[in-house]
Structures are given as structure tokens and as C-alpha cells.
Short mmCIF file of C-alpha atoms in Angstrom, two decimals:
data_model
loop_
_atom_site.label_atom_id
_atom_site.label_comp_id
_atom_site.label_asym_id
_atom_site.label_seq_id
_atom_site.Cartn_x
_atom_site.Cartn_y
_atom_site.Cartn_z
CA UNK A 1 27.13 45.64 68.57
CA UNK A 2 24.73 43.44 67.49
CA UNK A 3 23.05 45.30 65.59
CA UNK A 4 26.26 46.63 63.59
CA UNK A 5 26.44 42.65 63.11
CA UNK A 6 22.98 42.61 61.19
CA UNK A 7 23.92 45.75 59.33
CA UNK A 8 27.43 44.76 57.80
CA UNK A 9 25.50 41.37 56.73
CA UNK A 10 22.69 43.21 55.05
CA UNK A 11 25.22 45.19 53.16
CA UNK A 12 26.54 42.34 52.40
CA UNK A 13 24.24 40.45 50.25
CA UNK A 14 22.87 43.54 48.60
CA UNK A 15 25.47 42.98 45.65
CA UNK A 16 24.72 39.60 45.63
CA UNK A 17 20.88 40.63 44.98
CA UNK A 18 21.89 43.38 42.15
CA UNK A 19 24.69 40.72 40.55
CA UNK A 20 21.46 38.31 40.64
CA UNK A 21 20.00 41.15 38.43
CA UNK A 22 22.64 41.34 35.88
CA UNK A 23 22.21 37.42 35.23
CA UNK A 24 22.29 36.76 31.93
CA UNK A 25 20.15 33.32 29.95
CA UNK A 26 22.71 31.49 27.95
CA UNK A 27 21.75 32.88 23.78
CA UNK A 28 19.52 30.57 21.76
CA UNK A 29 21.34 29.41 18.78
CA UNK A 30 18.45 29.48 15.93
CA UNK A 31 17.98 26.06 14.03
CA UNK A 32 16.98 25.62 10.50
CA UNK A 33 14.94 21.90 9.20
CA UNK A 34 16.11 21.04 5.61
CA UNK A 35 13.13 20.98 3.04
CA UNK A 36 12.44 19.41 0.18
CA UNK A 37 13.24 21.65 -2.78
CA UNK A 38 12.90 19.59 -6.29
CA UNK A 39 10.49 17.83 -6.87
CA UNK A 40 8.94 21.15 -6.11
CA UNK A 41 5.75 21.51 -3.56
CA UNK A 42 2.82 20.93 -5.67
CA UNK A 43 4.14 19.51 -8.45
CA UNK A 44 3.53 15.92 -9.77
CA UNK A 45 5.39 12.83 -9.72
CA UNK A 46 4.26 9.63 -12.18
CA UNK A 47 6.19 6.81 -11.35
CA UNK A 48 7.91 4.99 -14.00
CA UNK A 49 6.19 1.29 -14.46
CA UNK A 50 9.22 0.29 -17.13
CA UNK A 51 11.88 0.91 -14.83
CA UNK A 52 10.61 -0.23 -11.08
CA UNK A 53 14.40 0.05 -10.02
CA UNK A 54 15.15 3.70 -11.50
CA UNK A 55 16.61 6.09 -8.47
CA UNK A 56 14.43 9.09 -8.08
CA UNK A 57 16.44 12.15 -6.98
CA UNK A 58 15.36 13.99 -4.23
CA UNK A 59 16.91 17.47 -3.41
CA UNK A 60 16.80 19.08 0.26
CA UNK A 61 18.43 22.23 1.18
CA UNK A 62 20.47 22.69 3.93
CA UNK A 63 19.73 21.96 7.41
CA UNK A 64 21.64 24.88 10.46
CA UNK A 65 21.79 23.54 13.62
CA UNK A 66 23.85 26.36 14.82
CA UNK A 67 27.61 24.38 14.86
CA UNK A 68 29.89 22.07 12.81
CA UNK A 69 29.03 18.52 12.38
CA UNK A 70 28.14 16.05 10.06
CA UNK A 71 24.57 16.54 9.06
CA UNK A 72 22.69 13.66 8.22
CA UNK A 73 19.13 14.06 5.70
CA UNK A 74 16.61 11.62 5.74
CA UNK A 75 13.32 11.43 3.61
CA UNK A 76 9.98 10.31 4.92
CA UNK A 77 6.59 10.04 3.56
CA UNK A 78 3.26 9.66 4.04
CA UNK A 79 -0.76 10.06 2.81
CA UNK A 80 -1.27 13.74 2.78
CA UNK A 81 -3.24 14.20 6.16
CA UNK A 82 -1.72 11.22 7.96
CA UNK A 83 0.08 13.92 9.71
CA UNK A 84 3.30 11.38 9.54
CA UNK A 85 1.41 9.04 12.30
CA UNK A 86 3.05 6.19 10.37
CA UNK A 87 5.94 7.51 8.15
CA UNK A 88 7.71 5.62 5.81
CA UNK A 89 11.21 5.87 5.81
CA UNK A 90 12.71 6.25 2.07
CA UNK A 91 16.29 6.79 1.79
CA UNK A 92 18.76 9.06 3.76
CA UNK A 93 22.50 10.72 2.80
CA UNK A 94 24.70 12.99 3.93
CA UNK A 95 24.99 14.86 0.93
CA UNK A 96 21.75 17.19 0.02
CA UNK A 97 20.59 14.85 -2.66
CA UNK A 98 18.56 11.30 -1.54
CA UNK A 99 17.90 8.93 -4.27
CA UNK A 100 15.31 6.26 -4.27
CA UNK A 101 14.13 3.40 -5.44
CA UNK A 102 10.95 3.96 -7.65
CA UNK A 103 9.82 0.60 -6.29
CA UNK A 104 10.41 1.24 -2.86
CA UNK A 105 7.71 4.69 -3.02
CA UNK A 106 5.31 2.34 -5.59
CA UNK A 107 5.36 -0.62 -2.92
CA UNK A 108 4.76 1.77 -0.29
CA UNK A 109 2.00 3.61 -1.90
CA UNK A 110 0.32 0.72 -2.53
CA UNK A 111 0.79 -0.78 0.97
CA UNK A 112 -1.00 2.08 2.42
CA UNK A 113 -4.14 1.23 -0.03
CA UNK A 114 -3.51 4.09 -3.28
CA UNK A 115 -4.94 2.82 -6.27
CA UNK A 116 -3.16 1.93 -9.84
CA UNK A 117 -2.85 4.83 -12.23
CA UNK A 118 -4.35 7.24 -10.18
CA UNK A 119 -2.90 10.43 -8.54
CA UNK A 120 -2.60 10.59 -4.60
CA UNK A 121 -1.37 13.32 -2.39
CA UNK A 122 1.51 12.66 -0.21
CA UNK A 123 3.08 14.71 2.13
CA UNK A 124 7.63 14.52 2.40
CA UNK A 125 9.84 15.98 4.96
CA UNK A 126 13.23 15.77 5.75
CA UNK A 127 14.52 14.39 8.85
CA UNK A 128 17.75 15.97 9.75
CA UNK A 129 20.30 15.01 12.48
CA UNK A 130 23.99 16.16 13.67
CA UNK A 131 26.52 14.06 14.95
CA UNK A 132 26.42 15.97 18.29
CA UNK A 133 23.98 15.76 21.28
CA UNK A 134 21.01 17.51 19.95
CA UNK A 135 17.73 16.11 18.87
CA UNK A 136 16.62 15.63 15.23
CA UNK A 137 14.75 18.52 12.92
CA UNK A 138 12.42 18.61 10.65
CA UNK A 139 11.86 20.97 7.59
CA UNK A 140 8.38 22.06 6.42
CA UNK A 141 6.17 19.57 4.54
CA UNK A 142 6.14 19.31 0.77
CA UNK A 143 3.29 17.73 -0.96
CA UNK A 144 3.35 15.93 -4.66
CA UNK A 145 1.04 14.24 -6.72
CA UNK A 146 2.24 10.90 -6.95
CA UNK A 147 0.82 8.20 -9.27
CA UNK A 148 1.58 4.46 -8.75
CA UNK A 149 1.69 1.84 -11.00
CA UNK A 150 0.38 -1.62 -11.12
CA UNK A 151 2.24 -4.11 -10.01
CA UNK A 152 2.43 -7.58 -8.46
CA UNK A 153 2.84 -7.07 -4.63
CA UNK A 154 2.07 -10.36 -2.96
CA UNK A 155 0.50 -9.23 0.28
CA UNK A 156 0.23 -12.07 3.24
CA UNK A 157 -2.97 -13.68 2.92
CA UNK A 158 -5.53 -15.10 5.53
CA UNK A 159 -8.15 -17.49 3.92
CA UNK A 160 -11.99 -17.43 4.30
CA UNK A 161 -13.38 -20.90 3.73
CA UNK A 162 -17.57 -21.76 4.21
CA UNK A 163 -20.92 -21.81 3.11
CA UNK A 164 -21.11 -18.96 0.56
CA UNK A 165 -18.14 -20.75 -1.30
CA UNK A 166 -18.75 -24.02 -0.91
CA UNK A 167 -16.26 -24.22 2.31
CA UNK A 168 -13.57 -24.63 -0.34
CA UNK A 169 -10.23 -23.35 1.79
CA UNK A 170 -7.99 -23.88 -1.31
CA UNK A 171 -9.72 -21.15 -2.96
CA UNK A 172 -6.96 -18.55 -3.47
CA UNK A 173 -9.73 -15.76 -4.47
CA UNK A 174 -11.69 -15.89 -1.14
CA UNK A 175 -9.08 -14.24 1.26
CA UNK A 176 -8.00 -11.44 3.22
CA UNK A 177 -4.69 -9.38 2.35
CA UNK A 178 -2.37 -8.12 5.27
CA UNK A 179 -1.50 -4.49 3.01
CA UNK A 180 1.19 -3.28 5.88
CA UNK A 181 2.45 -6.96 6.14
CA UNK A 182 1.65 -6.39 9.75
CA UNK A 183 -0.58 -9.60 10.49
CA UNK A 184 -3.63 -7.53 10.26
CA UNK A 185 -6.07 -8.54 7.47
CA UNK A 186 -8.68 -6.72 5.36
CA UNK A 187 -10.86 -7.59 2.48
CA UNK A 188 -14.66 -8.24 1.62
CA UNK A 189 -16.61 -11.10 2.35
CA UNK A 190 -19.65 -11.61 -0.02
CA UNK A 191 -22.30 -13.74 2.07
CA UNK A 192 -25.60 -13.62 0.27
CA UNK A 193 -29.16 -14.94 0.77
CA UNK A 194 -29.66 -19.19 0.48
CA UNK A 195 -27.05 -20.34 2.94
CA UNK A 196 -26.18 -20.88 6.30
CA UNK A 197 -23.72 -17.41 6.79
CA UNK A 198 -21.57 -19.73 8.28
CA UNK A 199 -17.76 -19.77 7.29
CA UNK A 200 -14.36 -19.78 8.86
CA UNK A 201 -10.74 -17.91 8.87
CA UNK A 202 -7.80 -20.16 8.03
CA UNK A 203 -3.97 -19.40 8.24
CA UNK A 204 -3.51 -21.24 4.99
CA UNK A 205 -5.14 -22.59 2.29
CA UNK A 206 -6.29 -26.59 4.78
CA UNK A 207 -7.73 -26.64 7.73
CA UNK A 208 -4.72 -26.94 9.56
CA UNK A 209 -4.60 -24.12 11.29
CA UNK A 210 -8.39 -22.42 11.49
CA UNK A 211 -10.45 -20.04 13.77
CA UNK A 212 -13.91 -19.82 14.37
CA UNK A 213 -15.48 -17.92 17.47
CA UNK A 214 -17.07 -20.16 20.17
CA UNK A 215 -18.61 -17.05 21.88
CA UNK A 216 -19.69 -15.24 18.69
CA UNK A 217 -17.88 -12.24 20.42
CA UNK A 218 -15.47 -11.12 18.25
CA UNK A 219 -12.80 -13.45 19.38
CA UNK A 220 -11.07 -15.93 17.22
CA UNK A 221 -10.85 -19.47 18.57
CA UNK A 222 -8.64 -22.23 16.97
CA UNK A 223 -10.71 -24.95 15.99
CA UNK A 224 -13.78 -22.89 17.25
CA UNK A 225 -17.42 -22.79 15.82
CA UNK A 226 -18.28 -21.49 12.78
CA UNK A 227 -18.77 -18.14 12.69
CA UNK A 228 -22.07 -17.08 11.45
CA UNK A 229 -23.55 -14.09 10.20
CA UNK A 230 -27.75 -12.86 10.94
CA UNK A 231 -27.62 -11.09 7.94
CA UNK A 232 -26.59 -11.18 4.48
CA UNK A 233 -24.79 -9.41 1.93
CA UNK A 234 -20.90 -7.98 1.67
CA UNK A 235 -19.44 -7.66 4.56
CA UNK A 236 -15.88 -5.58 5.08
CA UNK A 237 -13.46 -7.71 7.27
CA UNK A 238 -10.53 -7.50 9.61
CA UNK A 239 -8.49 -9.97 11.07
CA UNK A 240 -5.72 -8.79 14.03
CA UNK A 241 -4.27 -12.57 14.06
CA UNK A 242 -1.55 -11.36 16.77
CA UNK A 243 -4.66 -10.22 18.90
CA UNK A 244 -7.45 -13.15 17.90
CA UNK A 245 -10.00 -10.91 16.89
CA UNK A 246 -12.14 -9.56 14.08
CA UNK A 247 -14.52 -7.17 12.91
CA UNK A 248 -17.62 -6.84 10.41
CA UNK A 249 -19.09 -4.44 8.86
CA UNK A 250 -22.93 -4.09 8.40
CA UNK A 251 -23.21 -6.09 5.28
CA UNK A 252 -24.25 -4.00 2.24
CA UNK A 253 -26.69 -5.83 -0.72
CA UNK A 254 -25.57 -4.53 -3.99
CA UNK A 255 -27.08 -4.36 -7.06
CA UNK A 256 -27.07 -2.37 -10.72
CA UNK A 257 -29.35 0.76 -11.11
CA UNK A 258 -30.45 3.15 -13.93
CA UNK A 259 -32.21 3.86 -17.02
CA UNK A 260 -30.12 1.32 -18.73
CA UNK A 261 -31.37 -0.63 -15.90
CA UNK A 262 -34.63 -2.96 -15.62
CA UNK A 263 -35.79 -1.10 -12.43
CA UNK A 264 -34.90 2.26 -13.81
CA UNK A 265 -33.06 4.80 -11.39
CA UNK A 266 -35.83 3.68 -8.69
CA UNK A 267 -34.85 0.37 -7.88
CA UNK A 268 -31.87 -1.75 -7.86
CA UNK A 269 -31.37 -5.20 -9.76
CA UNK A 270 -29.60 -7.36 -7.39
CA UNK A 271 -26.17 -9.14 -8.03
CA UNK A 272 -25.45 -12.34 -7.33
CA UNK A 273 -21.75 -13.91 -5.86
CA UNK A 274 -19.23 -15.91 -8.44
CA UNK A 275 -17.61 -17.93 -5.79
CA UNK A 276 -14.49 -18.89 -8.15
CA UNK A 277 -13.65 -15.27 -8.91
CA UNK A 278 -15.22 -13.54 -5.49
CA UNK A 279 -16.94 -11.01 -7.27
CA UNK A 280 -20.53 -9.74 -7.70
CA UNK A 281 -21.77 -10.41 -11.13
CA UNK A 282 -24.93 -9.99 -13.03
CA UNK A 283 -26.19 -11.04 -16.57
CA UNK A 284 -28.92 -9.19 -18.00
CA UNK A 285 -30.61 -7.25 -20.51
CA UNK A 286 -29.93 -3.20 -20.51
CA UNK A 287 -30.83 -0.54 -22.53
CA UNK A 288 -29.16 2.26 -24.06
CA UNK A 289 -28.62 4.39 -21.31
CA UNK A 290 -26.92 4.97 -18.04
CA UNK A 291 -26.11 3.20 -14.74
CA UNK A 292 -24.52 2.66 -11.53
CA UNK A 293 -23.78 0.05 -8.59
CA UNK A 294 -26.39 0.75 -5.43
CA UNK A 295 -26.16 -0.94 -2.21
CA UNK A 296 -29.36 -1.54 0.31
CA UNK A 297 -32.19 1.02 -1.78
CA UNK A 298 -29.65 4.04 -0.64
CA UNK A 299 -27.48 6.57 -2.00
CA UNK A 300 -25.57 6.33 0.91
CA UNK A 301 -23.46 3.79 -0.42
CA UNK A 302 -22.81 3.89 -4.47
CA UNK A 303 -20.38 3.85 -7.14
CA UNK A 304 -19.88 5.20 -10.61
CA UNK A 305 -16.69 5.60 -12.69
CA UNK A 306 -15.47 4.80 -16.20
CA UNK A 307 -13.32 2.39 -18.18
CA UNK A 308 -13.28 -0.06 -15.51
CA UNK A 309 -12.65 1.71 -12.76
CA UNK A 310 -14.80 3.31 -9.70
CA UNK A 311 -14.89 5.86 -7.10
CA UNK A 312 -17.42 6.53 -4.63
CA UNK A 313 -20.23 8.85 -5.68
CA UNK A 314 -18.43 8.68 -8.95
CA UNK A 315 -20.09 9.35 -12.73
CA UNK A 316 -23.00 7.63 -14.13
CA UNK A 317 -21.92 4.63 -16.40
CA UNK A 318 -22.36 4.80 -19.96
CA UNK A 319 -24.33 2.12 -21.64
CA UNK A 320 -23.73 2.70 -25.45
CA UNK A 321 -25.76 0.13 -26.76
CA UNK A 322 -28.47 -2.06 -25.91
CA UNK A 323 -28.37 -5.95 -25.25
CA UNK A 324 -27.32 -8.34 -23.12
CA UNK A 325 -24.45 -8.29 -20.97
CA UNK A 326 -22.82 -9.52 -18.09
CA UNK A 327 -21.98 -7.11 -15.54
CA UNK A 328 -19.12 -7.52 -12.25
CA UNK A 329 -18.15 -5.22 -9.34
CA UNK A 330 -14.71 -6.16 -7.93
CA UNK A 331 -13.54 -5.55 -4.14
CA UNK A 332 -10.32 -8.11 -4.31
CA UNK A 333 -7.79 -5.49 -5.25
CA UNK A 334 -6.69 -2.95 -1.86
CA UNK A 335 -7.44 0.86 -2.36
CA UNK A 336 -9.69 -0.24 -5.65
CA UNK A 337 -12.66 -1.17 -6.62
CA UNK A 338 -13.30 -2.11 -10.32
CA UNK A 339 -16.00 -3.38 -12.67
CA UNK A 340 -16.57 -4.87 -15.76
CA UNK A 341 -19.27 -4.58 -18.24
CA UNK A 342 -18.97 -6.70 -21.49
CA UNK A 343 -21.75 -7.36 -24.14
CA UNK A 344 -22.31 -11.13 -24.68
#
């Protein structure tokens, strides 16, 4: 009997064990992202300076998300490469064209430290979401060309009062720039031979409010000791005022070099600090010829460039004539460096 027991229950869950078989997964309903589709990938986009507040059209295609709903398309951006660590929301519609501000992508550009007037990648995708519980999607990524314009952002400044400028904290030349508007601060410090390489950080143009570092650690202290540097020359800086702390480069001595140069294209001719405009400057005699700006007797670190402006490893300079002039090289700008070079 008992084992006519065991047999009926093995019989019995042998079609459970085939029906297990027959299962079937629930189908995968394919999704689709929404792209970008004019301006095309590849293609350029110069932003209008005469009309900051023109709306830019932007044209996505259709996102599928497999069922009805309303479908919502937004646009972000960001440096080609960033990989979108920090995208910038543009603009966002539920019809498949965005429009935006050509301010709003300037501003931004500029934020993230492109120069004036000159082409920059940046990648776009589309962020697309349903009014029904499924997560966002994103299209593939679109690159442009897109050139900024000049304009008159007033980033949040921090400013940089002592001995190389005559610990003058009204100076509105001598200061770190906050790009993001994030209360992190950036910008070059020129400290040159013949003074202490002492100075301080201030939250405004008095001494209200200043940091020093009384452990020469890194930290910022209010009312600390002056910070001080061992060596001289221009010095890249960066203030995290929500975290106390900053950071300095290894200071770099610049000078001009070339055959339009006294020294030739062996040695450099240093340059010397204008503390009311914070830039390097030089006046001297050059020859027909050419030239560039040299830092510490290395290629390592120079620039060339034309018609004012400069890129890294960039083109020798053109002298056309010979004489005397006064020369500058200009860090005060974010995402350019610039120069000057005017007969007297």
C-alpha cells in the first residue's frame, strides 16, 4: 500500500515538472532613445553675439518606449569627452522640437572654460521620459562644433591680496573666478622674485573676511598666517571655500623667446608682473623675426598663437618689424590665454 502511496504522488508532480517546462518569460518590449537630428552630427553651430536671446531650434526624433503615453524630450550637453559626468540641462518639450536660449548654451560654454571665438566640440543627447513607471532613455550622442561669443559673465570672485601686489585687497584684477558658480575658485597667481611670497585669500575686496593657513598645510584659516610661497613665479590656484582648502601649482617663470628675441631661440628674456593689470609684461627691443612665451628653460610649457590669442604649443609669433615694444601674456580670462604685442 505504501508504496502505491509513493507511486500515485510521483505521478503526480510529473506534469507539474513538464508544465514547469512549457514556462514561458514575459516578451521584451524593444525601446527606442530619441536623437538629435538637425543640427546634424558633425555639423557646426556659431552662436549669434547680436542676438544673445535668439531661440535655437533643436530637432529630436521620436522616442518608442513600447506603449502610449506622453513622452517628454529633454536636451543635455556637455564638452565632447566629459562623457555627460556633469551635463547641462538646456531646454525640454513635449513636442519633437526644443528651443533654446543662445545665451543659455554661450553662458554655459563659457562656464565650463571654452574660449571666445573659437570652435569647441560638444557632445547632445536627448533625455526622454513617459508618463508611466519606466525609467528614462537616452538616444545616441550627437556632436557639433560650437563657437561662443564674448561676453560679460560676471563669475563670483575670491580676492588675492599681499606682497607681490602691494597687499592691496581692493584690487579687482588680482582674484580668483568661481567659473561653475560653485564656490570653487581658479585663476593664476603671479609671485615673482624680490618679495616675501607672502599673500592672503579674501572673501571680498577688505579684510573682513580673510584666510591664511596657520599650518601651511593646505588648509585655509580665517584670520590665519600669511601664506607663503618657497618659490617664485606663476602659480595656478584653487580655492574650495565650502571645504577651506587650496591648491598650487609648481610655479612656472615665464619669459619671451626667439630670433626676434635678445637671447635668440636659446634662452628666454624674463617678464616681469604689472600688479594693476595682473599680467606679465615686458618692454624691449626685438628684431625682425619670430617668437614665443617659454616658461622655466623648457618646452614643456610654451605658447604661440596669432592676433592676440594663444594655444599651447601653438605657432611661432610674427615680429614684422624691428623696434621697441612692449610685450604682455594674459591668464585673467577662464579657458584663454592672450597676449599683446604693440610697438612703442
Amino acid at each position: 500500500m505504501k508504496a502505491f502511496k509513493r507511486l500515485s504522488l510521483i505521478a503526480a508532480i510529473i506534469p507539474v515538472i513538464w508544465g514547469c517546462d512549457n514556462y514561458e518569460m514575459p516578451p521584451i518590449i524593444p525601446q527606442t532613445g530619441a536623437t538629435l537630428s538637425s543640427p546634424a552630427n558633425g555639423s557646426s553651430l556659431v552662436l549669434n553675439s547680436q542676438d544673445p536671446e535668439e531661440l535655437i531650434p533643436f530637432t529630436v526624433t521620436a522616442a518608442d518606449f513600447g506603449m502610449q503615453g506622453t513622452v517628454t524630450y529633454s536636451l543635455e550637453m556637455d564638452l565632447a569627452g566629459a562623457n555627460f559626468a556633469k551635463p547641462i540641462a538646456l531646454g525640454s518639450s513635449t513636442s519633437n522640437i526644443i528651443e533654446v536660449l543662445t545665451s543659455k548654451i554661450n553662458d554655459e560654454l563659457i562656464a565650463k572654460g571654452a574660449a571666445f571665438d573659437v570652435p569647441v566640440n560638444v557632445d547632445f543627447r536627448v533625455k526622454s521620459t513617459i508618463n508611466q513607471p519606466l525609467s528614462p532613455i537616452f538616444g545616441e550622442v550627437v556632436t557639433l562644433a560650437v563657437t561662443p561669443f564674448n561676453t560679460d559673465v560676471e563669475f563670483p570672485v575670491m580676492y588675492v591680496p599681499g606682497d607681490y601686489q602691494g597687499w592691496n585687497p581692493e584690487n579687482e584684477m588680482t582674484v580668483l573666478k568661481s567659473v561653475n558658480f560653485d564656490d570653487v575658485y581658479e585663476g593664476y597667481v603671479h609671485i615673482l622674485p624680490g618679495g616675501t611670497g607672502e599673500f592672503k585669500v579674501n572673501e571680498t575686496n577688505s579684510w573682513d573676511v580673510n584666510y591664511g593657513d596657520n599650518g601651511a598645510n593646505g588648509t585655509l584659516d580665517r584670520d590665519g598666517d600669511n601664506i607663503k610661497v618657497t618659490k617664485f613665479g606663476t602659480f595656478f590656484m584653487k580655492v574650495d571655500l565650502a571645504a577651506k582648502t587650496y591648491t598650487l601649482s609648481e610655479p612656472l617663470y615665464w619669459g619671451i623667446i626667439g630670433d626676434a628675441t635678445a637671447g635668440g631661440w636659446d634662452s628666454e628674456t624674463k617678464m616681469q608682473f604689472d600688479r594693476e593689470n595682473n599680467v606679465l609684461k615686458i618692454t624691449a627691443d626685438l628684431k625682425k623675426g619670430e617668437m614665443k612665451f617659454r616658461a622655466n628653460q623648457s618646452w614643456s610649457h610654451n605658447y604661440g598663437g596669432a592676433n592676440g590669442e594663444l594655444t599651447a604649443d601653438g605657432a611661432n609669433i610674427q615680429v614684422a618689424e624691428a623696434g621697441k615694444y612692449t610685450v604682455t601674456l594674459n591668464f585673467t580670462e577662464p579657458g584663454a590665454v592672450t597676449y599683446t604685442l604693440t610697438k612703442n
